[in-house]
Coordinates of C-alpha atoms in Angstrom, one line a residue:
X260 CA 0.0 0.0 0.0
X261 CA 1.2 3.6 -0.9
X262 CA -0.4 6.6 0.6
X263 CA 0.5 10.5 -1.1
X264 CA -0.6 13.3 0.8
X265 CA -1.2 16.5 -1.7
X266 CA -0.8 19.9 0.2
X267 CA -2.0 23.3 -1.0
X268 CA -0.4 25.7 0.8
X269 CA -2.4 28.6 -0.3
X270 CA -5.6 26.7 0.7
X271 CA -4.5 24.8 3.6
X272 CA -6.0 21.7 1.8
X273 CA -4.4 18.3 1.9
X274 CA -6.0 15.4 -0.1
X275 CA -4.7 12.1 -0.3
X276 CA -4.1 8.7 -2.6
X277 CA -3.9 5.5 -2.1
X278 CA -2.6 2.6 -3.9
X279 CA -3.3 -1.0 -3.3
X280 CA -2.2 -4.1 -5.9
X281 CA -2.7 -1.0 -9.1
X282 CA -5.8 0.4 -7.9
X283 CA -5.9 3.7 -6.6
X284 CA -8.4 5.7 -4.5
X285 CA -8.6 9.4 -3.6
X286 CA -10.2 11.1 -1.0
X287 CA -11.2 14.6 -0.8
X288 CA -9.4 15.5 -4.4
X289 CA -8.4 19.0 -5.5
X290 CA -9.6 21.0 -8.8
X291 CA -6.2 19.9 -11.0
X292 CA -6.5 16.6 -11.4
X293 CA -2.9 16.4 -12.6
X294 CA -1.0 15.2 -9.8
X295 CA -3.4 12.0 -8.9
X296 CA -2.9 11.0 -12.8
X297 CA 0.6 11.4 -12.2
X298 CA 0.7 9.3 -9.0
X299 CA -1.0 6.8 -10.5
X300 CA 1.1 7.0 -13.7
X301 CA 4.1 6.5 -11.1
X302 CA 2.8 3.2 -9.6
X303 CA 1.8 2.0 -12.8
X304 CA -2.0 1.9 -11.4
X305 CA -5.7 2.6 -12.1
X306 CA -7.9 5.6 -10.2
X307 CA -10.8 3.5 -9.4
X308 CA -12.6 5.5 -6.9
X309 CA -13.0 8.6 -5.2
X310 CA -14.1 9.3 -1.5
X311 CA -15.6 12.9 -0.6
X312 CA -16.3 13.9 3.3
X313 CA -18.4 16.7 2.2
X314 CA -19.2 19.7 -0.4
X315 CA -16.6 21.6 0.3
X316 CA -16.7 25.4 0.9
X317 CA -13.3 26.2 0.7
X318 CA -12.0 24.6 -2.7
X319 CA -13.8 22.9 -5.8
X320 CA -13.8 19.4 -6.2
X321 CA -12.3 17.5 -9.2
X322 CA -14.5 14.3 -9.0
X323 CA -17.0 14.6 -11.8
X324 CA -13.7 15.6 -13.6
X325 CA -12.4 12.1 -12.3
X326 CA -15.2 10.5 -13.4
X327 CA -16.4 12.0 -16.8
X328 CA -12.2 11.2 -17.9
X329 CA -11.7 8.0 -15.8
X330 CA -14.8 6.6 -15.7
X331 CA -14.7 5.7 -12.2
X332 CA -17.1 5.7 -9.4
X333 CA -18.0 8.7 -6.9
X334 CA -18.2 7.5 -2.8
X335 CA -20.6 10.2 -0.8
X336 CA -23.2 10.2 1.8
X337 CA -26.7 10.5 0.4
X338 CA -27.4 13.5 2.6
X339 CA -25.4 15.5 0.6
X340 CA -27.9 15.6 -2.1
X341 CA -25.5 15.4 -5.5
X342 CA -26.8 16.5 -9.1
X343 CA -24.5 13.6 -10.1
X344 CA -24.4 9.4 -10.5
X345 CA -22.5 8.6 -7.1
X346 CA -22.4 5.4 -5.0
X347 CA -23.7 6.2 -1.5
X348 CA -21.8 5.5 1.8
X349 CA -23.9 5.5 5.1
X350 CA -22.2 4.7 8.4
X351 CA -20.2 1.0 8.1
X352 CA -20.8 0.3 4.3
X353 CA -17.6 -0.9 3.2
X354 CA -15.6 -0.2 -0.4
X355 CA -12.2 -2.7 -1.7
X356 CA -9.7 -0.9 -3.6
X357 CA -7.1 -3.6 -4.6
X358 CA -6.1 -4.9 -0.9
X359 CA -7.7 -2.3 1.5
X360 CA -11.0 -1.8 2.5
X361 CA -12.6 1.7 3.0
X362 CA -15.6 1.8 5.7
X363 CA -17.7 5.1 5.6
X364 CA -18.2 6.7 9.3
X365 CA -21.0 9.1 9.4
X366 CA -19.3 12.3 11.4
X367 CA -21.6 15.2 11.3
X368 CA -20.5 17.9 13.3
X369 CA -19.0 20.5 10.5
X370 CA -21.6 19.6 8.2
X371 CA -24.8 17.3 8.7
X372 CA -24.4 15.2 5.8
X373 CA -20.1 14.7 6.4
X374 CA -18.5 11.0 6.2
X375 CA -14.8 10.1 7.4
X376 CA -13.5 7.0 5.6
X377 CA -11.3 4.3 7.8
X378 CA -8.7 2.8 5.9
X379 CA -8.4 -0.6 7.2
X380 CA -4.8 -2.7 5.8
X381 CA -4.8 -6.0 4.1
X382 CA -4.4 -8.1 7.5
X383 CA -7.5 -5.9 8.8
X384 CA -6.0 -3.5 11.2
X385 CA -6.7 0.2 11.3
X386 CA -4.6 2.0 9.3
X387 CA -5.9 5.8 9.1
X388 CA -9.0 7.6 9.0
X389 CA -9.6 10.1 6.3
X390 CA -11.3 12.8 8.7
X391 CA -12.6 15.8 6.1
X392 CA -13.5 18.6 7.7
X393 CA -14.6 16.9 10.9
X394 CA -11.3 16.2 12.9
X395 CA -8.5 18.0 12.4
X396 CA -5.0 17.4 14.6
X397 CA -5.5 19.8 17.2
X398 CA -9.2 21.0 16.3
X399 CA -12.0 20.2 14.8
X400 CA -13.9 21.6 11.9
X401 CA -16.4 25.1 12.6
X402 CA -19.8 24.0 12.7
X403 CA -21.1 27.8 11.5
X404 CA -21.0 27.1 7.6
X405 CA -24.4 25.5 6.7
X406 CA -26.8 27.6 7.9
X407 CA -27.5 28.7 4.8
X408 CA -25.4 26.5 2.0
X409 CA -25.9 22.9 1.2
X410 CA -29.0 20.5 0.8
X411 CA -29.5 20.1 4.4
X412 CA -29.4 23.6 6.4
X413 CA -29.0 23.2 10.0
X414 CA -28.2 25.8 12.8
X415 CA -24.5 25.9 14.2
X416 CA -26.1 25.5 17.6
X417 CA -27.6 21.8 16.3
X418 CA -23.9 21.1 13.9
X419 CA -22.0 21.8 17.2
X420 CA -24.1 18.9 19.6
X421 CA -23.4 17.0 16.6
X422 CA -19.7 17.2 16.5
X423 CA -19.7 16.3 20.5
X424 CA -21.7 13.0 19.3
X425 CA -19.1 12.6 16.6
X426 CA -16.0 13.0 18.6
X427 CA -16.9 10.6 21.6
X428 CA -19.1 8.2 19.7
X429 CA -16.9 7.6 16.8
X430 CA -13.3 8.7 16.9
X431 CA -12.9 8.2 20.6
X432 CA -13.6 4.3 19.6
X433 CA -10.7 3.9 17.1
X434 CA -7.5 1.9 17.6
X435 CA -5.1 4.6 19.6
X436 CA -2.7 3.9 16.6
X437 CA -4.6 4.8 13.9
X438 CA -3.4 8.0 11.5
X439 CA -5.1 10.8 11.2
X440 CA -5.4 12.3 7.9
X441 CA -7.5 15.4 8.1
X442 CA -8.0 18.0 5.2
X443 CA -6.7 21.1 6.4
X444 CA -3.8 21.8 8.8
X445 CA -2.8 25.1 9.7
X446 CA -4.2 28.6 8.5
X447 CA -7.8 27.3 7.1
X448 CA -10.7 29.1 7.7
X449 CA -12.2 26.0 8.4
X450 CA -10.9 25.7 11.7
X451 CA -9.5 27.7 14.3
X452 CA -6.6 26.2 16.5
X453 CA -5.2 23.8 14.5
X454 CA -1.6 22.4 15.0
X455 CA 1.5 22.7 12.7
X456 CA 1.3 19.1 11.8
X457 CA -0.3 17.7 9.1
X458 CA -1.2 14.2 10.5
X459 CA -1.7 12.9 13.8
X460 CA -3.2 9.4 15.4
X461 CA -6.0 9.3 17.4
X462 CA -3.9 8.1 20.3
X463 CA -2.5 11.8 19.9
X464 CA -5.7 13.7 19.4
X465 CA -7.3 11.8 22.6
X466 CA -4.5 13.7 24.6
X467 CA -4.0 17.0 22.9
X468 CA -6.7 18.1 21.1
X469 CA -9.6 20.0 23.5
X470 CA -12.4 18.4 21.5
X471 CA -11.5 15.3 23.3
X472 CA -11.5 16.5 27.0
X473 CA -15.2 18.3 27.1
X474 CA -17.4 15.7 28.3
X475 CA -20.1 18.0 29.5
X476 CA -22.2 18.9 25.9
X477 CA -23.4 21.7 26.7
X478 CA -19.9 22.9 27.7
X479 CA -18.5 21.5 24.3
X480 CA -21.0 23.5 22.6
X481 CA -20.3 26.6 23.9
X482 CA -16.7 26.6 23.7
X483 CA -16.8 25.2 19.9
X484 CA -18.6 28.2 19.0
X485 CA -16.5 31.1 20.6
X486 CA -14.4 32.5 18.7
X487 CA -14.8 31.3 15.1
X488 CA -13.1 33.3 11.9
X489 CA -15.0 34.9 9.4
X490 CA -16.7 33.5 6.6
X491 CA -15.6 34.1 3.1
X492 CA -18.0 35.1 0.2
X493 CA -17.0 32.1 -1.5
X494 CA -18.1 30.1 0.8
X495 CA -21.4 29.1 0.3
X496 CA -21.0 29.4 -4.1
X497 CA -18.2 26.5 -3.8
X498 CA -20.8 23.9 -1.7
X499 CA -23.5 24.3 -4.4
X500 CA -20.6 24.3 -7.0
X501 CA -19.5 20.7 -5.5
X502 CA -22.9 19.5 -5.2
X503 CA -23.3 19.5 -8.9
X504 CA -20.0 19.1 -9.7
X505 CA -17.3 21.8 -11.4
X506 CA -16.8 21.5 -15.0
X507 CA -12.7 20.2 -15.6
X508 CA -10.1 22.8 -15.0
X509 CA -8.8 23.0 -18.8
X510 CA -12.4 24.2 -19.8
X511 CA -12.7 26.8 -16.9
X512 CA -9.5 28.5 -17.7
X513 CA -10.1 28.5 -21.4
X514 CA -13.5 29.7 -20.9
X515 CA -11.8 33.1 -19.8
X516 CA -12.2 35.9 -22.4
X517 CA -8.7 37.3 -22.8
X518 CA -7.8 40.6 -24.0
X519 CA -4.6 42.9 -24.8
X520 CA -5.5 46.5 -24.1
X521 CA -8.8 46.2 -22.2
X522 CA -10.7 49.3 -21.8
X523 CA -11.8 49.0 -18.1
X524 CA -15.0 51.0 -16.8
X525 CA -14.6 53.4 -14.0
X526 CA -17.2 51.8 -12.1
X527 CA -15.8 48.4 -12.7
X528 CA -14.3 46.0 -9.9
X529 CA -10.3 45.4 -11.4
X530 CA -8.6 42.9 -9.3
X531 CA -4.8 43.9 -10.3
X532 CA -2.9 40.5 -9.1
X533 CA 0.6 42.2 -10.0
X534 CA 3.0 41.9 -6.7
X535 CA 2.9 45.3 -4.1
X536 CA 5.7 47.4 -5.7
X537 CA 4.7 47.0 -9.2
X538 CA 1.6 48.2 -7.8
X539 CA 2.6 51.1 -6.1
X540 CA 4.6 52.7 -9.2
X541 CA 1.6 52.2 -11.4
X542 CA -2.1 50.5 -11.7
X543 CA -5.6 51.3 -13.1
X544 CA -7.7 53.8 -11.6
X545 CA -9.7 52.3 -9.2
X546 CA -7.6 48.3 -9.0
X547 CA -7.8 46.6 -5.9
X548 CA -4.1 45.1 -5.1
X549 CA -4.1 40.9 -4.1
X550 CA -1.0 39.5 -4.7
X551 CA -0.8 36.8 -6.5
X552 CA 2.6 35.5 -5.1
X553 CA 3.7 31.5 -5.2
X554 CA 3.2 31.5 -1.4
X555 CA 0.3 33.9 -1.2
X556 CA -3.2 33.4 0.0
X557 CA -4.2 34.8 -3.6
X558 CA -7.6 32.5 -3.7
X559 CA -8.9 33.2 -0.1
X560 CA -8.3 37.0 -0.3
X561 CA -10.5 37.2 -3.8
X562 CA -12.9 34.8 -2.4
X563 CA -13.5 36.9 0.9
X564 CA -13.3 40.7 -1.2
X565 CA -15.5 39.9 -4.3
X566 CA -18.2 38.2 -4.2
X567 CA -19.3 34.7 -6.1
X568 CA -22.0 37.2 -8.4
X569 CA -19.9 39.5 -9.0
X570 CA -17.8 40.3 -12.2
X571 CA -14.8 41.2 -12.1
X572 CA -11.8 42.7 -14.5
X573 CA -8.5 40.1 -13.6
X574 CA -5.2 42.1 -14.7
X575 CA -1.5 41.1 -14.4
X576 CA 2.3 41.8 -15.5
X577 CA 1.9 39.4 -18.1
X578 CA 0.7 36.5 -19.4
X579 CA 2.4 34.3 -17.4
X580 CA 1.3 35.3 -14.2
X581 CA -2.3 36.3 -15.6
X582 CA -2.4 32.7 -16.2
X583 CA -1.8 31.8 -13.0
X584 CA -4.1 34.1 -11.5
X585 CA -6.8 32.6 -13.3
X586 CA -5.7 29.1 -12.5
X587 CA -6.0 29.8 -8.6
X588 CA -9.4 31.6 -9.2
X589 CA -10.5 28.5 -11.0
X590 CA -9.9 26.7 -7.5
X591 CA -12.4 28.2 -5.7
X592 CA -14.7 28.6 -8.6
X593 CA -14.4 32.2 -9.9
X594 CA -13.6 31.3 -13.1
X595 CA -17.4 32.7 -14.7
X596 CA -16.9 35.5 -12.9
X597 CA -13.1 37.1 -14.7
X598 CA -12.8 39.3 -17.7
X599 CA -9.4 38.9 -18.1
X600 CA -6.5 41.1 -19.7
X601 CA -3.1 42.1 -19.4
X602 CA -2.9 45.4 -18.0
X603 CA -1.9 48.2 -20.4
X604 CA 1.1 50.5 -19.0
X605 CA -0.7 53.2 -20.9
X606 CA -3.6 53.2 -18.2
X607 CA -1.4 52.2 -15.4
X608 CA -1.5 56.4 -14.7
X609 CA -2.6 55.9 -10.8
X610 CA 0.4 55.7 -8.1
X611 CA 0.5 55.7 -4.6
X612 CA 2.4 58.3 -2.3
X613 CA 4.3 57.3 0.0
X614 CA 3.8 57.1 3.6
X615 CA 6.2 59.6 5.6
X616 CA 7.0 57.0 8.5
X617 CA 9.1 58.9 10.7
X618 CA 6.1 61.9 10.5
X619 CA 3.6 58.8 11.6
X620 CA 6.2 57.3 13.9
X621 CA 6.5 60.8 15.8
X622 CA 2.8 62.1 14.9
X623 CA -0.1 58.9 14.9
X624 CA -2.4 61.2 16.2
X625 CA -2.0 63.1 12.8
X626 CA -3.8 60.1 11.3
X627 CA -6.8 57.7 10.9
X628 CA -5.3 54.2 11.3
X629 CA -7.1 51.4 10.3
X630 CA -6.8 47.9 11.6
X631 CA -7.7 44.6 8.8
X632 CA -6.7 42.0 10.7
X633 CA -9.2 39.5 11.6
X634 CA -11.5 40.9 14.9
X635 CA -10.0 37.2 16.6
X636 CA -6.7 38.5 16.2
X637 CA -7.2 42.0 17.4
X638 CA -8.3 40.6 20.6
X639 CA -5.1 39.3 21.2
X640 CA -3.7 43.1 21.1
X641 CA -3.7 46.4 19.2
X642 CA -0.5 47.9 17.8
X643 CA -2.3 50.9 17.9
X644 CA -4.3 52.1 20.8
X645 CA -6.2 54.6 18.7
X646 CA -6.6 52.3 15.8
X647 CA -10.1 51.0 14.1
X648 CA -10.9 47.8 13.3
X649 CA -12.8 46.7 10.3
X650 CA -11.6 43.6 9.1
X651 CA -10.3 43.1 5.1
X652 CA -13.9 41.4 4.2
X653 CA -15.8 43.8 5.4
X654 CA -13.5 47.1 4.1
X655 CA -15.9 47.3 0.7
X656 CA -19.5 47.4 2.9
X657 CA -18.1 49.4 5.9
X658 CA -15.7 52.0 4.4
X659 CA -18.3 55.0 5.3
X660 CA -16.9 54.0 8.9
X661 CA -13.6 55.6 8.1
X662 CA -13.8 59.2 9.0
X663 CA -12.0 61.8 6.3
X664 CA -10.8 64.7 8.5
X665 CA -7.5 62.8 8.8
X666 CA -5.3 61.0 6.4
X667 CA -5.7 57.2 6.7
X668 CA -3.4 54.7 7.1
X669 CA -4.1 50.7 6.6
X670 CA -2.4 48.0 8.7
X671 CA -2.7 44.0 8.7
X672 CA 0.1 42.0 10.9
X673 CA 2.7 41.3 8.1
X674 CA 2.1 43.8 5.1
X675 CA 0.2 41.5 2.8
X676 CA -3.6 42.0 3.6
X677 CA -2.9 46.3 4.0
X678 CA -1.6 46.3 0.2
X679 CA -5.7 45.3 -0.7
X680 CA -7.4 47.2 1.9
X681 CA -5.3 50.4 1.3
X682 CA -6.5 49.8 -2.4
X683 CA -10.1 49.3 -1.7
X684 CA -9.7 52.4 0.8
X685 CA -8.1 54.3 -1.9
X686 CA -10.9 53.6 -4.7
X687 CA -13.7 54.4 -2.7
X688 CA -12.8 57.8 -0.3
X689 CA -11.2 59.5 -3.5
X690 CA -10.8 62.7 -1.4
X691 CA -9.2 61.4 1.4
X692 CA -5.1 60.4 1.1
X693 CA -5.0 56.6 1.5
X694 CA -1.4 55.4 2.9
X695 CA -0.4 51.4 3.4
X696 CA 1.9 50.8 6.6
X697 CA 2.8 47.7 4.8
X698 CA 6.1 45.8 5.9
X699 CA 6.8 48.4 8.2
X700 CA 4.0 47.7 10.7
X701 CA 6.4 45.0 12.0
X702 CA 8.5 47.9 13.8
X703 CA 5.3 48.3 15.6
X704 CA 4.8 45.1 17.2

């Protein structure tokens, strides 16, 4: 048996293939289907079957890609109510894939309709548990994202009592030794204390993670809901999306109109994914800066500024990275939404001033200073004691908030998130000077 973990950084998304006697089985896969193919290419095997936890909210799916190409068949709880041929898995229905056996475990908790998948070896020992969105190593997943989304709506309140059912009915009974392969690790939005590692067991969980060590429900409850992160726009578009099932990545990125010297509307939303100091010397009237860098969250940012309805213009150096931006919109499902072109340097007329920092070092009463970061994360301190907080997501519907007797100045907690709030800022209070603290807000910490 051979088991890949695939890990997108950007998402915080780990998927997984497994390979037993040439036949191979993914769970939870990614939009580019290109790595499993490879894998399987690798260990001279078949893709035979696909397990999904859940419609995810947080990335599209490539399984009715897998299936339409590979011909092979889709594992899911009924619950979820697909628009697609799938084989349904309620709690202990069992699967073979060459020498191991898959058995579904119902685990509702982050959604109502979510299966884990135990892998159990050859000699019929517990391997590893596939955990979705349910258990995480260190956390488990929020219970606050189907309210609204999905075929089955259910309050957080009910999703929560469900995950203490989940975590002391179900995982608490697994062998000690068996892995724990969760979907996310570190810097999700789909959970909110997760450890730096990528994998656990649930001998490990049992003793570190707090989900285990609640026995009182009510307590659980109440505790699981403090404190959760925000919820990006995307959210709720990519769990219908993966209901039906995404058309293949090829078709979405060539589905994208392209154009050389786009004329862009005033009124229009440009998403300009050039990096922060090509930005600064020049951009479109109006462009709204999110970095599109190889370690950037570039897919969460868009997903949590623009909405799934809305249209917007998608403009970079060059081809190359234009391409790239549209692949990573494509991943959470905004490729419909993306008029596309290469930005002109004839309209690139707008550039930022820059911030005097020894004036706002010696004067910060001079200024209106705006705090992005996340409201969890201000509670663990202000840099600034005078400073506002409206969070990146909501900048666009709460900018009135932002008083113009003062020059503003925009903060996150490393320089990233400030670059596309001082943007947004900048676009819509045109008579008020805009500055980003960027890099340097780390002399303030």
């Amino acid at each position: 048996m051979n088991i890949q973990h695939f890990y997108d950084d950007a998402l915080a998304q780990g998927s997984f293939a497994i390979e037993s006697n040439g036949e191979v089985a993914l769970v939870d896969p990614s939009r580019d289907i290109n790595p499993y193919v490879d894998f399987a290419k690798k260990h001279n095997a078949k893709i035979v079957a696909v397990f999904e936890t859940h419609p995810h909210a947080d990335f599209i799916s490539s399984h009715l890609e897998l299936k339409e190409k590979l011909g092979l068949d889709i594992y899911i709880n009924e619950k979820v109510g697909v628009s697609y041929d799938f084989k349904n898995m309620n709690h202990g229905d069992e699967v073979k894939v060459g020498n191991v056996t898959f058995r579904a475990l119902f685990t509702p908790g982050h959604s109502p309709d979510h299966n884990s998948y135990l892998l159990i070896d050859e000699d019929g020992k517990q391997h590893g548990v596939f955990t979705g969105d349910s258990l995480f190593v260190g956390d488990v997943g929020r219970p606050d994202l189907r309210e609204g989304a999905g075929n089955i709506q259910v309050s957080k309140k009910e999703l929560a009592g469900m995950m203490f059912d989940t975590i002391n009915d179900v995982f608490s009974n697994l062998d000690d030794n068996t892995v724990v392969y969760p979907a996310h690790g570190p810097g999700s939005l789909c959970g909110k204390n997760m450890s730096s590692d990528l994998t656990s067991t649930i001998a490990k969980e049992k003793s570190d993670n707090w989900a285990f060590h609640i026995k009182d429900k009510g307590e659980f409850v109440e505790a699981f809901l403090d404190g959760q992160k925000f919820i990006p726009k995307y959210f709720p578009n990519s769990v219908e999306v993966n209901r039906k099932g995404a058309q293949t990545l090829d078709e979405a990125v060539k589905s994208v109109n392209r154009e050389k010297g786009i004329e862009i509307p005033a009124d229009a939303i440009v998403i300009d994914a050039r990096d922060g100091e090509a930005f600064r010397n020049g951009h479109v009237k109006g462009a709204i800066n999110i970095q599109n860098g190889e370690k950037d969250k570039f897919e969460t940012w868009l997903g949590s500024i623009v909405g799934p309805n809305e249209k917007f213009y998608l403009i970079g150096e060059d081809e190359k990275q234009l391409d790239f931006a549209i692949y990573r919109a494509a991943k959470i499902g905004y490729e419909t939404n993306i008029i596309s072109g290469v930005v002109d340097p004839q309209n690139a007329t707008e550039r930022e001033s820059d911030l005097n920092l020894d004036d706002f070092k010696s004067n910060p009463d001079k200024y209106t200073i705006i705090d992005i970061r996340n409201a969890s994360e201000v509670e663990g301190g202000k840099f600034f004691d005078n400073a506002i907080n409206i969070p990146l997501p909501d900048l666009r519907d709460k900018f009135s908030e932002v008083p113009n007797d003062k020059p503003v100045v925009v903060h996150c907690a490393g320089g990233y998130r400030s670059a596309a709030g001082a943007s947004i800022l900048s676009k819509l209070k045109e008579n008020t000077e805009v500055y980003d603290l960027s890099e340097a807000v780390k002399e303030f910490q």
